[in-house]
PDB file of C-alpha atoms in Angstrom:
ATOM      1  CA  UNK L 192      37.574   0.164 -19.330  1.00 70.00           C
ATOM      2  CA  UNK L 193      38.781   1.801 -16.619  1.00 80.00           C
ATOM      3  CA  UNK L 194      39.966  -0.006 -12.967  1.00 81.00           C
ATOM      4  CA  UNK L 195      37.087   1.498 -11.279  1.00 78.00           C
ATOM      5  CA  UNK L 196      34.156   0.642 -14.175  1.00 82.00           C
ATOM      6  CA  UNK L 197      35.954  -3.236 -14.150  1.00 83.00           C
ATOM      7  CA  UNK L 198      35.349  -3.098 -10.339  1.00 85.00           C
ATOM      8  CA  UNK L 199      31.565  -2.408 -10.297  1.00 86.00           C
ATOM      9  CA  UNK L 200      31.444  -4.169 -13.363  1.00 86.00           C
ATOM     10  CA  UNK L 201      32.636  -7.377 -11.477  1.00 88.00           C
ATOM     11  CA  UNK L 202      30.107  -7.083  -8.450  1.00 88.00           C
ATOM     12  CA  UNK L 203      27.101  -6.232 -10.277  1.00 86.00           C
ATOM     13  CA  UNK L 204      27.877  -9.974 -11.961  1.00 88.00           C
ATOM     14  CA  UNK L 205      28.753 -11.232  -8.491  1.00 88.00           C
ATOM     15  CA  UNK L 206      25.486 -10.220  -7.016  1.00 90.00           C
ATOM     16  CA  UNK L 207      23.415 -11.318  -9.910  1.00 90.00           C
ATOM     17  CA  UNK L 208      25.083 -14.680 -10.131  1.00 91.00           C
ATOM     18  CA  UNK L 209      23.005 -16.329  -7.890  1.00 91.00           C
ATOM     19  CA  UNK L 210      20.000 -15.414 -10.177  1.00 91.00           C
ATOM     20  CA  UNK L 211      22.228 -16.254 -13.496  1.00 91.00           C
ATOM     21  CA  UNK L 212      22.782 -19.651 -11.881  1.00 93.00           C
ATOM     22  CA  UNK L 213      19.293 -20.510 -10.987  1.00 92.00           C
ATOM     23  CA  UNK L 214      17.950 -19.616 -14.244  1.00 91.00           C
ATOM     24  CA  UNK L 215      20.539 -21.465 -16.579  1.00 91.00           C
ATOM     25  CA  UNK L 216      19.959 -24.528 -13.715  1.00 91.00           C
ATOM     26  CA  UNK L 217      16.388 -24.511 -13.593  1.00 91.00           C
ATOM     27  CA  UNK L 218      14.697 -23.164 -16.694  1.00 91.00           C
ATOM     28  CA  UNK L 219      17.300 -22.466 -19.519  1.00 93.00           C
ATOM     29  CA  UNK L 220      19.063 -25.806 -19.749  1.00 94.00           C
ATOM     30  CA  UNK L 221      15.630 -27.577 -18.905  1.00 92.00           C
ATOM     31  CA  UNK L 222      13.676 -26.119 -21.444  1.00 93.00           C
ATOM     32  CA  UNK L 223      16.695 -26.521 -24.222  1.00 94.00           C
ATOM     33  CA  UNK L 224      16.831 -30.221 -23.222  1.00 93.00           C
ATOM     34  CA  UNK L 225      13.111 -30.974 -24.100  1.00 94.00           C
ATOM     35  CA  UNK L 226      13.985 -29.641 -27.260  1.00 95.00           C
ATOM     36  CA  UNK L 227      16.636 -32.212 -27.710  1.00 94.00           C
ATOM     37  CA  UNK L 228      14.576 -34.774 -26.243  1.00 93.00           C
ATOM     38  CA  UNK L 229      11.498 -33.964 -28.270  1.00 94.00           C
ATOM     39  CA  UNK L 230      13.264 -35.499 -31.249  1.00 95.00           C
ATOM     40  CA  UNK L 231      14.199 -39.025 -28.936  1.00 93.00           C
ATOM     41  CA  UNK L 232      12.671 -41.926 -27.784  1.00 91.00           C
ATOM     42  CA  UNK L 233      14.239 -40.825 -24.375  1.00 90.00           C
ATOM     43  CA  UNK L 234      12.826 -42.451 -20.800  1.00 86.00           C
ATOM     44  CA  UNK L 235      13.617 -42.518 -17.361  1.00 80.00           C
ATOM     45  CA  UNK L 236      14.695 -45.771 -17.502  1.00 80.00           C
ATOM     46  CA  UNK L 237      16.476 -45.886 -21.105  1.00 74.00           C
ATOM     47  CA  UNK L 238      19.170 -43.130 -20.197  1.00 71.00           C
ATOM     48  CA  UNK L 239      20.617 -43.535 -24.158  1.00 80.00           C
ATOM     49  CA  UNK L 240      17.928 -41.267 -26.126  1.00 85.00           C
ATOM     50  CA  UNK L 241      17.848 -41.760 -29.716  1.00 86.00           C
ATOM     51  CA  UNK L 242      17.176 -39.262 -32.542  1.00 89.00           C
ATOM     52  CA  UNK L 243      13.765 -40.094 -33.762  1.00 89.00           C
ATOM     53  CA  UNK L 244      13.147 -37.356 -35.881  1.00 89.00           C
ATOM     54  CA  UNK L 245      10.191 -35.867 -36.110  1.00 93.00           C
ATOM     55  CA  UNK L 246       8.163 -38.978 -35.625  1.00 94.00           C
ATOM     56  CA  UNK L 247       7.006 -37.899 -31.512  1.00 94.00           C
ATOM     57  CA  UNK L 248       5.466 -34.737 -33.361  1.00 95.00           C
ATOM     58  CA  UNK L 249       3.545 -37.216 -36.207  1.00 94.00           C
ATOM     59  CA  UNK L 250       2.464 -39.009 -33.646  1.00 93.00           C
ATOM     60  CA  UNK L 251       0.715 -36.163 -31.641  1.00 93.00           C
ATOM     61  CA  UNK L 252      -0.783 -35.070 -34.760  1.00 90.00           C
ATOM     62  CA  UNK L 253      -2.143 -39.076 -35.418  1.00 92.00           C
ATOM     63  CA  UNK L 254      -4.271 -38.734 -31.988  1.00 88.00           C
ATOM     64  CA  UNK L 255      -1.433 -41.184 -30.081  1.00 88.00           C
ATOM     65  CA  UNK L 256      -1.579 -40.634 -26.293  1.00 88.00           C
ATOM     66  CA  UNK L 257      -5.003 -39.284 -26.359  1.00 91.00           C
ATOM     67  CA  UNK L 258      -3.371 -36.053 -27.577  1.00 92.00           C
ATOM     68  CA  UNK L 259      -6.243 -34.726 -29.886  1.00 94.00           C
ATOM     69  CA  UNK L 260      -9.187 -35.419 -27.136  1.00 94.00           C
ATOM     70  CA  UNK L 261      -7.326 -33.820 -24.531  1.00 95.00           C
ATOM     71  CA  UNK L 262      -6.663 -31.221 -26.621  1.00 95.00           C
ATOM     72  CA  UNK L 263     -10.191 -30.733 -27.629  1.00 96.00           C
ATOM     73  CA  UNK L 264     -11.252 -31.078 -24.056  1.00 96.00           C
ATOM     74  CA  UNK L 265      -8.325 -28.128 -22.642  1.00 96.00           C
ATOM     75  CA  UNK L 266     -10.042 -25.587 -25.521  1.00 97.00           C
ATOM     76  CA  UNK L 267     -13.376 -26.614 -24.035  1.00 97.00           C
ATOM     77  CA  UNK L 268     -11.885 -26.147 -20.834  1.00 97.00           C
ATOM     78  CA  UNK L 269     -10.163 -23.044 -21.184  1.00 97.00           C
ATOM     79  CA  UNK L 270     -13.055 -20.851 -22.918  1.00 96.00           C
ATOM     80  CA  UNK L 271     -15.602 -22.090 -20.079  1.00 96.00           C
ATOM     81  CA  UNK L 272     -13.170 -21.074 -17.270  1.00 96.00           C
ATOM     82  CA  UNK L 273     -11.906 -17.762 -19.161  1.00 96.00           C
ATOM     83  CA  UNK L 274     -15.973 -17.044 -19.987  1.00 95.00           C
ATOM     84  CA  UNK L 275     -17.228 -17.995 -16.680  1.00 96.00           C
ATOM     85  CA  UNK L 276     -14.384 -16.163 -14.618  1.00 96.00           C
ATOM     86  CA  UNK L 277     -14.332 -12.588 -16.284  1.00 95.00           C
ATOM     87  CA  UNK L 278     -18.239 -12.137 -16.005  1.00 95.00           C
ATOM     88  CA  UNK L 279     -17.558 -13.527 -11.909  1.00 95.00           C
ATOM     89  CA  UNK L 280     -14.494 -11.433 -11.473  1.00 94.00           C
ATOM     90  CA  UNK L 281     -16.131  -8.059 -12.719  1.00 95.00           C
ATOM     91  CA  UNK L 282     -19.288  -8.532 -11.159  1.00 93.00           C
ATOM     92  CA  UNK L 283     -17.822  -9.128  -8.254  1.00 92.00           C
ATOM     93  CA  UNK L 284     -14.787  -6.157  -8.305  1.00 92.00           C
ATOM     94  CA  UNK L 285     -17.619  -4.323  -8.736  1.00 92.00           C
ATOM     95  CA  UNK L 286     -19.542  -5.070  -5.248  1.00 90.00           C
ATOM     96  CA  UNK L 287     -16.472  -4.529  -3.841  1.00 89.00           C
ATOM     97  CA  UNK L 288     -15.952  -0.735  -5.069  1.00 88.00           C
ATOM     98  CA  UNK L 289     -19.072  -0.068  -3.654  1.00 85.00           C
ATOM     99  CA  UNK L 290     -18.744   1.954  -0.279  1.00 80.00           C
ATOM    100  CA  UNK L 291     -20.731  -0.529   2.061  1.00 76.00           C
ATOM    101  CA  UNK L 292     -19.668  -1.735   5.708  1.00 80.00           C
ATOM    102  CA  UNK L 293     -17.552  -4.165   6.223  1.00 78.00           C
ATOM    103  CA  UNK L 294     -15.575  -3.910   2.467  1.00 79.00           C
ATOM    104  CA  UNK L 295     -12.250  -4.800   3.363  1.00 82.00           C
ATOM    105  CA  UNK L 296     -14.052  -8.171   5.187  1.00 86.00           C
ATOM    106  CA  UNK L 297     -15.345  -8.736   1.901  1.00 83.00           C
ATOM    107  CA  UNK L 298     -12.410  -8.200  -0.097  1.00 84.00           C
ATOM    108  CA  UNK L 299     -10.248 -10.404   2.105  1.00 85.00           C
ATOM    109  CA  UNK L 300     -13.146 -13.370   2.007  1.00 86.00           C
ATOM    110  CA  UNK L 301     -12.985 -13.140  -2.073  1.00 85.00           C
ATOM    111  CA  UNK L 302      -9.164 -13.476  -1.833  1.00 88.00           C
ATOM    112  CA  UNK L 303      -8.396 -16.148   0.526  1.00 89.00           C
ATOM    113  CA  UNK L 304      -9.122 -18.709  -2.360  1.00 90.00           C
ATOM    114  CA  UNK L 305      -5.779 -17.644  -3.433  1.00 89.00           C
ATOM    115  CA  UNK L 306      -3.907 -18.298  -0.126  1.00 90.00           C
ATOM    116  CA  UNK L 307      -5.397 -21.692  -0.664  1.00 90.00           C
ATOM    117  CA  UNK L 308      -2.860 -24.435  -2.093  1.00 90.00           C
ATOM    118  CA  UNK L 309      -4.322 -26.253  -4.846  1.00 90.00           C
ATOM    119  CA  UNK L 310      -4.430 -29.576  -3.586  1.00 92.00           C
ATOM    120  CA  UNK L 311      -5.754 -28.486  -0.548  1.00 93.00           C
ATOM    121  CA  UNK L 312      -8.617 -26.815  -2.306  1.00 92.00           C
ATOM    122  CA  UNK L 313      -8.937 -29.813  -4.310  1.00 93.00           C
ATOM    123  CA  UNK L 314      -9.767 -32.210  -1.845  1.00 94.00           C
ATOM    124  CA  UNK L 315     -11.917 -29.941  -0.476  1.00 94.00           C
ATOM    125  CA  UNK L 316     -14.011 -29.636  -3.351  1.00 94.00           C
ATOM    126  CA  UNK L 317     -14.163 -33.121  -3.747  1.00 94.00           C
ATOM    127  CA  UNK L 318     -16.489 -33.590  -0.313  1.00 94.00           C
ATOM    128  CA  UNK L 319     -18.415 -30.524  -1.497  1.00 94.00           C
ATOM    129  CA  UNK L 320     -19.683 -32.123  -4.527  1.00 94.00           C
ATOM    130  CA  UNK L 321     -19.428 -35.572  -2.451  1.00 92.00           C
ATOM    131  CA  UNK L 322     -23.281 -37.129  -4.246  1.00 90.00           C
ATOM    132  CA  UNK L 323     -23.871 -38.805  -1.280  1.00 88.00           C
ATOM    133  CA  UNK L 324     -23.277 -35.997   1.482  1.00 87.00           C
ATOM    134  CA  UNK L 325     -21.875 -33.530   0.112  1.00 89.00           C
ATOM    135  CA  UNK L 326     -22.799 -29.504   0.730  1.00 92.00           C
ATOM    136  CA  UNK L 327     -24.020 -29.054  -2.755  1.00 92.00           C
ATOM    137  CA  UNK L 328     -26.116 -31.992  -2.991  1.00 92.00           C
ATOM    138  CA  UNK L 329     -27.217 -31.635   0.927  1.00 92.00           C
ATOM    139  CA  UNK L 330     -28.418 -27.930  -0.021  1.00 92.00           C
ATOM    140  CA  UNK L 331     -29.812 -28.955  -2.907  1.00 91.00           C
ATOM    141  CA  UNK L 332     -31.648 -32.020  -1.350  1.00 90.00           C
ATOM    142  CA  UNK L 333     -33.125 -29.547   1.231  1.00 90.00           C
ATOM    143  CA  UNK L 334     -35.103 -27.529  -1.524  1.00 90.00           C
ATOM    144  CA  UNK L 335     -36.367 -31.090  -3.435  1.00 89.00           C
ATOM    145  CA  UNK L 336     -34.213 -31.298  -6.196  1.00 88.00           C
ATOM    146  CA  UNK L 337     -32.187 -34.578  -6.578  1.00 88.00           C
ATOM    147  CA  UNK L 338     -28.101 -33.350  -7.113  1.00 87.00           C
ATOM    148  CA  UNK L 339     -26.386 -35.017 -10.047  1.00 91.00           C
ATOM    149  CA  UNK L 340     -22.975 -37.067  -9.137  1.00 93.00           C
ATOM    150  CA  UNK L 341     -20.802 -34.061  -9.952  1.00 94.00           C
ATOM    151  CA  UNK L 342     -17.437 -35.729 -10.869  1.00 94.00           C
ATOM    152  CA  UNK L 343     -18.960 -38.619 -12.132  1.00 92.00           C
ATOM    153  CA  UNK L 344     -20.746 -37.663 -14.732  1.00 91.00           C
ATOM    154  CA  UNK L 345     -19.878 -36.468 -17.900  1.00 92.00           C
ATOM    155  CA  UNK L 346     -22.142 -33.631 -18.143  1.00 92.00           C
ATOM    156  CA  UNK L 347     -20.916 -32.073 -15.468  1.00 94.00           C
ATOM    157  CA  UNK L 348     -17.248 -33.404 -14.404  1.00 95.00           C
ATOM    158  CA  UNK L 349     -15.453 -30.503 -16.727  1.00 96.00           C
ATOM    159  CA  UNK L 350     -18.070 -27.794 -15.560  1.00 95.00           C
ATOM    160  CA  UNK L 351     -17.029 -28.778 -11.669  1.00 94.00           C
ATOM    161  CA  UNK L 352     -13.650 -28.255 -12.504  1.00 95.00           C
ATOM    162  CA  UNK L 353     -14.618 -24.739 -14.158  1.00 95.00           C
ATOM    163  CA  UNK L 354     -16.146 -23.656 -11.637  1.00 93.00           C
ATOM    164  CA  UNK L 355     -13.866 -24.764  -9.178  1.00 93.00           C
ATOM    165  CA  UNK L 356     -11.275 -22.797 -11.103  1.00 93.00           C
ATOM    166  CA  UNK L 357     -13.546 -19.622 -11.265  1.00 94.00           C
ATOM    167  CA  UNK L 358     -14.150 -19.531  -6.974  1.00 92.00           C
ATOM    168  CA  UNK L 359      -9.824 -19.368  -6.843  1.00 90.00           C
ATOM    169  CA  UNK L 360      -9.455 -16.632  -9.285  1.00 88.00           C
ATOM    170  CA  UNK L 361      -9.442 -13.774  -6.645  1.00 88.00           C
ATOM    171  CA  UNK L 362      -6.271 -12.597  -7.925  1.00 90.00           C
ATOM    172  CA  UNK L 363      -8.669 -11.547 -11.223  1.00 93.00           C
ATOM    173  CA  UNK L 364     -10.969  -9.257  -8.590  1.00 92.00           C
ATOM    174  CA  UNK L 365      -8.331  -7.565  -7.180  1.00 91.00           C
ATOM    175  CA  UNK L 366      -6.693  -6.357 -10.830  1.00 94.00           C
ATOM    176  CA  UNK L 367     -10.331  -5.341 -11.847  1.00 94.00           C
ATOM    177  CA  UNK L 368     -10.746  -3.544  -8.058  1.00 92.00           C
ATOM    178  CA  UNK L 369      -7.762  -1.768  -9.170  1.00 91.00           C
ATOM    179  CA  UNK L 370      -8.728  -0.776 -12.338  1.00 92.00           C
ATOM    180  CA  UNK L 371     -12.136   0.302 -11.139  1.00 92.00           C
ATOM    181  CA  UNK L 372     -10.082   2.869  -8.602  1.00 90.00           C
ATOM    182  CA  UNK L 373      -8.728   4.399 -11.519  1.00 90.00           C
ATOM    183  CA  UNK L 374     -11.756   5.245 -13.523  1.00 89.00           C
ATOM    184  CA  UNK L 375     -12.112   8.705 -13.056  1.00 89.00           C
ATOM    185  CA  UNK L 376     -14.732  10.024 -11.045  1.00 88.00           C
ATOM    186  CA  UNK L 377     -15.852  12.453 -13.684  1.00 89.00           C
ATOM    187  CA  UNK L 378     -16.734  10.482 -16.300  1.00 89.00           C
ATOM    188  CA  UNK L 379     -19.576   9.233 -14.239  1.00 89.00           C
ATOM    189  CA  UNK L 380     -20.183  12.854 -13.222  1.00 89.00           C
ATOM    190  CA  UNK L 381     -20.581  13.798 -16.596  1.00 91.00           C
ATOM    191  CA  UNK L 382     -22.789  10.867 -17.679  1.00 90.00           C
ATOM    192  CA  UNK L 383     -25.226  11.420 -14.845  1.00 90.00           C
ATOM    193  CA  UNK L 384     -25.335  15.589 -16.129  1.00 89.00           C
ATOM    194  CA  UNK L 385     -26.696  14.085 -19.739  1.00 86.00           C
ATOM    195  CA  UNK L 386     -28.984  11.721 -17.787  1.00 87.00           C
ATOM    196  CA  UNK L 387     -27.206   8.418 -18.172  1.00 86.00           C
ATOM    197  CA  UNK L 388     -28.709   5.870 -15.801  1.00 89.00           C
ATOM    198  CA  UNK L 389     -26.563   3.025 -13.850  1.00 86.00           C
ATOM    199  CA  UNK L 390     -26.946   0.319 -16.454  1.00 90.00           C
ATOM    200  CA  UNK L 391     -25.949   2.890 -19.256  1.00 91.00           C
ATOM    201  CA  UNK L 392     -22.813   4.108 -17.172  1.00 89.00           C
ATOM    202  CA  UNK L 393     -21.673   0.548 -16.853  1.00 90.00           C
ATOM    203  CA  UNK L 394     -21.330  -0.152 -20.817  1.00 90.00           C
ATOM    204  CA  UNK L 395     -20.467   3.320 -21.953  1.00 89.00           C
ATOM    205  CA  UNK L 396     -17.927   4.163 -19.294  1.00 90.00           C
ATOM    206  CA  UNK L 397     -17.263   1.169 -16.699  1.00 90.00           C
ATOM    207  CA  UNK L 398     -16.532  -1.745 -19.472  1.00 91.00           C
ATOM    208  CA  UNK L 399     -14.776   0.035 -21.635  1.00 91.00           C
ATOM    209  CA  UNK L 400     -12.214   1.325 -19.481  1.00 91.00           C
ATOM    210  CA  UNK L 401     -11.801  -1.903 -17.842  1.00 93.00           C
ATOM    211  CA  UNK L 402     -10.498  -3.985 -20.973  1.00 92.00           C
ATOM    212  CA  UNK L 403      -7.332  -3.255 -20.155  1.00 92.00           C
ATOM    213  CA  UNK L 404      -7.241  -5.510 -17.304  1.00 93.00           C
ATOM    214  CA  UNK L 405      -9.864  -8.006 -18.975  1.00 94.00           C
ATOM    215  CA  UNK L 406      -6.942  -8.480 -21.202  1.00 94.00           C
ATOM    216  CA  UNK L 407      -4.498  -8.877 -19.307  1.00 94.00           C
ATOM    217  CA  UNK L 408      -6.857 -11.336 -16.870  1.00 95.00           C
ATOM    218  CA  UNK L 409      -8.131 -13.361 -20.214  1.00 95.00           C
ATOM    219  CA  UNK L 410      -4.146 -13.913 -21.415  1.00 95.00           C
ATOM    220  CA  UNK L 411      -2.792 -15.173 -17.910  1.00 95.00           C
ATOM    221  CA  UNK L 412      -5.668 -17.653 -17.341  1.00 96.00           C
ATOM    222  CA  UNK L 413      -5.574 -18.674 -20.828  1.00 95.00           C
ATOM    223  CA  UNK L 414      -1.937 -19.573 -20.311  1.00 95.00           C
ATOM    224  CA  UNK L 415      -2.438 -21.028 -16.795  1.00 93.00           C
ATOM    225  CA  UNK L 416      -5.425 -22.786 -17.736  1.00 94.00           C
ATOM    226  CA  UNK L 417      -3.816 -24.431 -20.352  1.00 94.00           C
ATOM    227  CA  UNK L 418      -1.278 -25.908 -17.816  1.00 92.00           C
ATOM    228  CA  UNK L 419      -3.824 -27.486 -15.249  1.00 92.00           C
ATOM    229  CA  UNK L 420      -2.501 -30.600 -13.771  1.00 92.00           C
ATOM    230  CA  UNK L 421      -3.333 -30.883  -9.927  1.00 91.00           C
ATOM    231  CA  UNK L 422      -7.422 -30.049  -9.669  1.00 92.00           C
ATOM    232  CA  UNK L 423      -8.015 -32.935 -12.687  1.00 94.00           C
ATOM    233  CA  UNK L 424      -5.496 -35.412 -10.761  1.00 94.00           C
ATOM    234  CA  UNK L 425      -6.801 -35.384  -7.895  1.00 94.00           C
ATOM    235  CA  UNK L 426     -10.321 -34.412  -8.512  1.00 94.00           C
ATOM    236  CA  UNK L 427     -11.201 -36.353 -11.457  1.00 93.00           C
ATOM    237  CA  UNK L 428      -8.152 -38.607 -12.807  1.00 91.00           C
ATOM    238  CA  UNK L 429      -9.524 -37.375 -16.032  1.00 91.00           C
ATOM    239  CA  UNK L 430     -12.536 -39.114 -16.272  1.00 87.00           C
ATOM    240  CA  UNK L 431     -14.635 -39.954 -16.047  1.00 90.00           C
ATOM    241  CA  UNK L 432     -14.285 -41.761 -19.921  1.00 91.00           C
ATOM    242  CA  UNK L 433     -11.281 -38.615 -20.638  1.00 92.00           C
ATOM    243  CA  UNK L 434     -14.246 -36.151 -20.031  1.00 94.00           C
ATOM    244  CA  UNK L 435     -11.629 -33.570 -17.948  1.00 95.00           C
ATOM    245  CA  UNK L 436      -8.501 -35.293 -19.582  1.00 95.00           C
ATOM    246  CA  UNK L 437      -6.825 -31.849 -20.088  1.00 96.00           C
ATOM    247  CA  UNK L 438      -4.103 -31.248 -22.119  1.00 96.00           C
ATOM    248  CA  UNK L 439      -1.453 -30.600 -19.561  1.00 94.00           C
ATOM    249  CA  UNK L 440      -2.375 -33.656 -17.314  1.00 95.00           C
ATOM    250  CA  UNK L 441      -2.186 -36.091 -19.853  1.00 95.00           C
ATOM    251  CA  UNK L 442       1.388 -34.085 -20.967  1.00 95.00           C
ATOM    252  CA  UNK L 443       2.257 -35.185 -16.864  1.00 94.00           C
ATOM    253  CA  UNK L 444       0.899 -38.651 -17.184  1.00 94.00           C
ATOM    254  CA  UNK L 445       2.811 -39.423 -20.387  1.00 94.00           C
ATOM    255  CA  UNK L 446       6.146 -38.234 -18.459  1.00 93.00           C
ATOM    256  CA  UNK L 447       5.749 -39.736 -14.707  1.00 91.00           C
ATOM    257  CA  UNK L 448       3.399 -42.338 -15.094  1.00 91.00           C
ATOM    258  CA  UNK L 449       4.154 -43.860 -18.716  1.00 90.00           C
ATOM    259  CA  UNK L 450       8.012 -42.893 -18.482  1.00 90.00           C
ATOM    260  CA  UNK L 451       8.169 -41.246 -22.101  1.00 92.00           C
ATOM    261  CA  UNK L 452       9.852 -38.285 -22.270  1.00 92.00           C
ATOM    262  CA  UNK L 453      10.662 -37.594 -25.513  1.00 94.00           C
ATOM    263  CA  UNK L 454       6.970 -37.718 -26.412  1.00 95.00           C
ATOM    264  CA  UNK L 455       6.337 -36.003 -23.785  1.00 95.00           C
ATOM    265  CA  UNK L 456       8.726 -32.988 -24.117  1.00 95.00           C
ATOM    266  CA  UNK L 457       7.350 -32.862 -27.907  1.00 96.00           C
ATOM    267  CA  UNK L 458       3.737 -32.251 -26.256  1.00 96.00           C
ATOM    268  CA  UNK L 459       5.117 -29.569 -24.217  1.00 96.00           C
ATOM    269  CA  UNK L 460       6.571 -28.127 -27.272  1.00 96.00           C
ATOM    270  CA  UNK L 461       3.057 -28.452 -28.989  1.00 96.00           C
ATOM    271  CA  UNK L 462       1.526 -26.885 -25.816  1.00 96.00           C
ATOM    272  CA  UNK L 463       3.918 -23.862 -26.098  1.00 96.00           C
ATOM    273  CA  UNK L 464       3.046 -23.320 -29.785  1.00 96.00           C
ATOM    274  CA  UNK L 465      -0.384 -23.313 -29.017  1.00 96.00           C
ATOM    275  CA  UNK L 466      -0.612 -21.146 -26.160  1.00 96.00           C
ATOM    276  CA  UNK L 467       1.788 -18.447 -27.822  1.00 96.00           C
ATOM    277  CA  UNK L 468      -0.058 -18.506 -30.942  1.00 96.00           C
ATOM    278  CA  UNK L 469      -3.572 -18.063 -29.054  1.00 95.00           C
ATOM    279  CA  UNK L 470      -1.466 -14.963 -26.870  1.00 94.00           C
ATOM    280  CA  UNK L 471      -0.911 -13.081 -30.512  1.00 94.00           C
ATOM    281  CA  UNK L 472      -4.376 -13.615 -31.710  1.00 93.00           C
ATOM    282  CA  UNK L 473      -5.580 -12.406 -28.518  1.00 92.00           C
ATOM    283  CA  UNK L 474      -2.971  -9.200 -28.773  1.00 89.00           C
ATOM    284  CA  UNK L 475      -4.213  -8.312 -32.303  1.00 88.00           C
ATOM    285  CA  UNK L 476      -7.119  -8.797 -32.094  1.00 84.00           C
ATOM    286  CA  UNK L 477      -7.649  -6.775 -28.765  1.00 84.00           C
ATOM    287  CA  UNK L 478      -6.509  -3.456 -30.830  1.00 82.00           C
ATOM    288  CA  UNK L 479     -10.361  -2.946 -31.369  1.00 80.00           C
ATOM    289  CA  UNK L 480     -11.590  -3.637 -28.246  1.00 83.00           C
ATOM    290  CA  UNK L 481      -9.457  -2.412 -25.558  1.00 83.00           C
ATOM    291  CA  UNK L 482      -9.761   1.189 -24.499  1.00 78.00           C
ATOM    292  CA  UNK L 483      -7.282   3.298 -23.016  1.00 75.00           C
ATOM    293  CA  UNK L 484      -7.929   6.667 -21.469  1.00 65.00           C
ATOM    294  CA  UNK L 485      -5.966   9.553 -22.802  1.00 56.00           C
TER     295      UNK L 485
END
C-alpha cells in the first residue's frame, strides 16, 4: 500500500469514526448483550446474571408474562392498523393528486400528524374520545346517538388505538403521492381511447402500479406497529382487562417496571423472529402481486 493510499486510507476511518463509535456504543454491543442476557435471570438490581438456559424462551412459549395474549392482541393489532391505513393512505394520496385549489394546504394538513410527537398526540387523543366531553362523543351527542366510552371498553379500546395510528400515518400519503406522480400520463390516455371509465382506470392502471409502495408502506408499519409502546401507555395502560396489551408494551413493562431483563431481552428476541419472519412472507409472497413498469 502505498504512503499516499495509507494516508486517505487513515482519514476516511478518522471521519467515519464517530459513526463506527456510535453504532458499536449504541446498537451493536446492545443488541449482542440481550443475546447474552436472554439466556440469564439478569435484573437491574441483581447485577450477577446467571445462565438459565433456555428456560426465559420456555417460559414465553408457556403464556408467562402475558406473552401469548399480547401476542395475539399485537397480530390483531397490526392487521387492523396495516388494513385500515393503506385503504386511508391511498384514498387519500389520491385527493391530493387531484389539481384542486389550495393542494399544497391540503397536503401539509395530512402531514402535520407526523410533526406531532407521540405522546403529545396521545394525550390529545385521550380528551377527544374523553366519554364525558369529549369531541367525538360531543359530535356524536349532537346528532342523538349516545358515544360508547372509547378506551374503556373492550370493543373498542384496540380500534381507538388503530385508528389513532391510521390519522399519524401521513408519511404513508406522501410515498403513495409520489408514486402516483410517476404513473405515466399515458396509460390513462390510452385507457380513456378504449373507453375505460374512472373506476376501471383505478384497478387496471392506478392499483397496480402503486404496489410498489403498498409494499413497502405494509412492511414498515408492520415492523413499527409491532413495536408500539407510547400510544397504549399512556392511552390505555393496556386495558382495559389486556384488551390493547401489545406485544411491545408488555416487552417494556417486563424490563422497567418488573426489573427482568433477561426475560425480557428473550421477548425482544422472540419479537425480532417474528417480525423478520412475517418481512419474508410478505417479500415472497408479494412476487405475484406487485407490479413494476418496464
Amino acid at each position: 500500500m502505498s504512503p499516499v493510499t495509507r494516508r486517505r486510507l487513515l482519514w476516511g476511518i478518522l471521519f467515519i469514526s464517530p459513526w463506527l463509535i456510535g453504532f458499536v456504543a449504541f446498537t451493536a454491543y446492545p443488541v449482542i448483550a440481550s443475546l447474552y442476557y436472554s439466556f440469564t435471570d439478569f435484573n437491574i438490581i441483581n447485577r450477577s446474571p446467571n445462565l438459565v438456559g433456555w428456560s426465559n424462551y420456555a417460559d414465553l412459549l408457556q403464556g408467562r408474562e402475558d406473552s401469548w395474549k399480547s401476542m395475539r392482541v399485537t397480530f390483531r393489532y397490526v392487521a387492523m392498523l396495516v388494513g385500515l391505513a393503506t385503504v386511508f393512505d391511498v384514498f387519500i394520496a389520491m385527493l391530493l393528486n387531484m389539481n384542486v385549489r389550495g393542494l399544497s394546504l391540503y397536503r401539509t394538513v395530512f402531514y402535520l400528524p407526523v410533526m406531532v410527537p407521540v405522546v403529545a398526540a396521545s394525550l390529545t387523543w385521550v380528551w377527544i374520545l374523553n366519554p364525558n366531553h369529549g369531541l367525538v362523543n360531543g359530535i356524536l351527542a349532537r346528532i342523538g346517538i349516545d358515544g360508547p366510552n372509547w378506551l374503556a371498553s373492550e370493543k373498542t379500546a384496540l380500534f381507538s388505538l388503530v385508528m389513532v395510528s391510521v390519522w399519524g400515518s401521513g408519511r404513508a400519503v406522501l410515498i403513495y403521492l409520489a408514486g402516483l406522480k410517476e404513473i405515466p400520463q399515458h396509460l390513462y390516455e390510452a385507457a380513456s381511447i378504449d373507453g375505460a371509465n374512472p373506476w376501471r382506470k383505478m384497478w387496471a392502471i392506478t392499483l397496480p402500479l402503486l404496489t410498489p409502495q403498498m409494499l413497502f408502506n405494509v412492511i414498515t408499519m408492520t415492523i413499527f406497529s409491532f413495536q408500539s409502546i407510547a400510544a397504549p401507555e399512556i392511552m390505555t395502560g393496556g386495558g382495559p382487562n389486556k384488551a390493547t396489551l401489545l406485544f411491545g408494551y408488555q416487552l417494556y413493562r417486563v424490563a422497567f417496571e418488573r426489573l427482568k431483563m433477561g426475560f425480557a431481552s428473550a421477548m425482544a428476541w422472540i419479537l425480532f423472529i417474528v417480525i423478520l419472519v412475517l418481512t419474508i412472507f410478505m417479500f415472497y409472497g408479494s412476487r405475484n402481486f406487485v407490479h413494476y413498469e418496464r
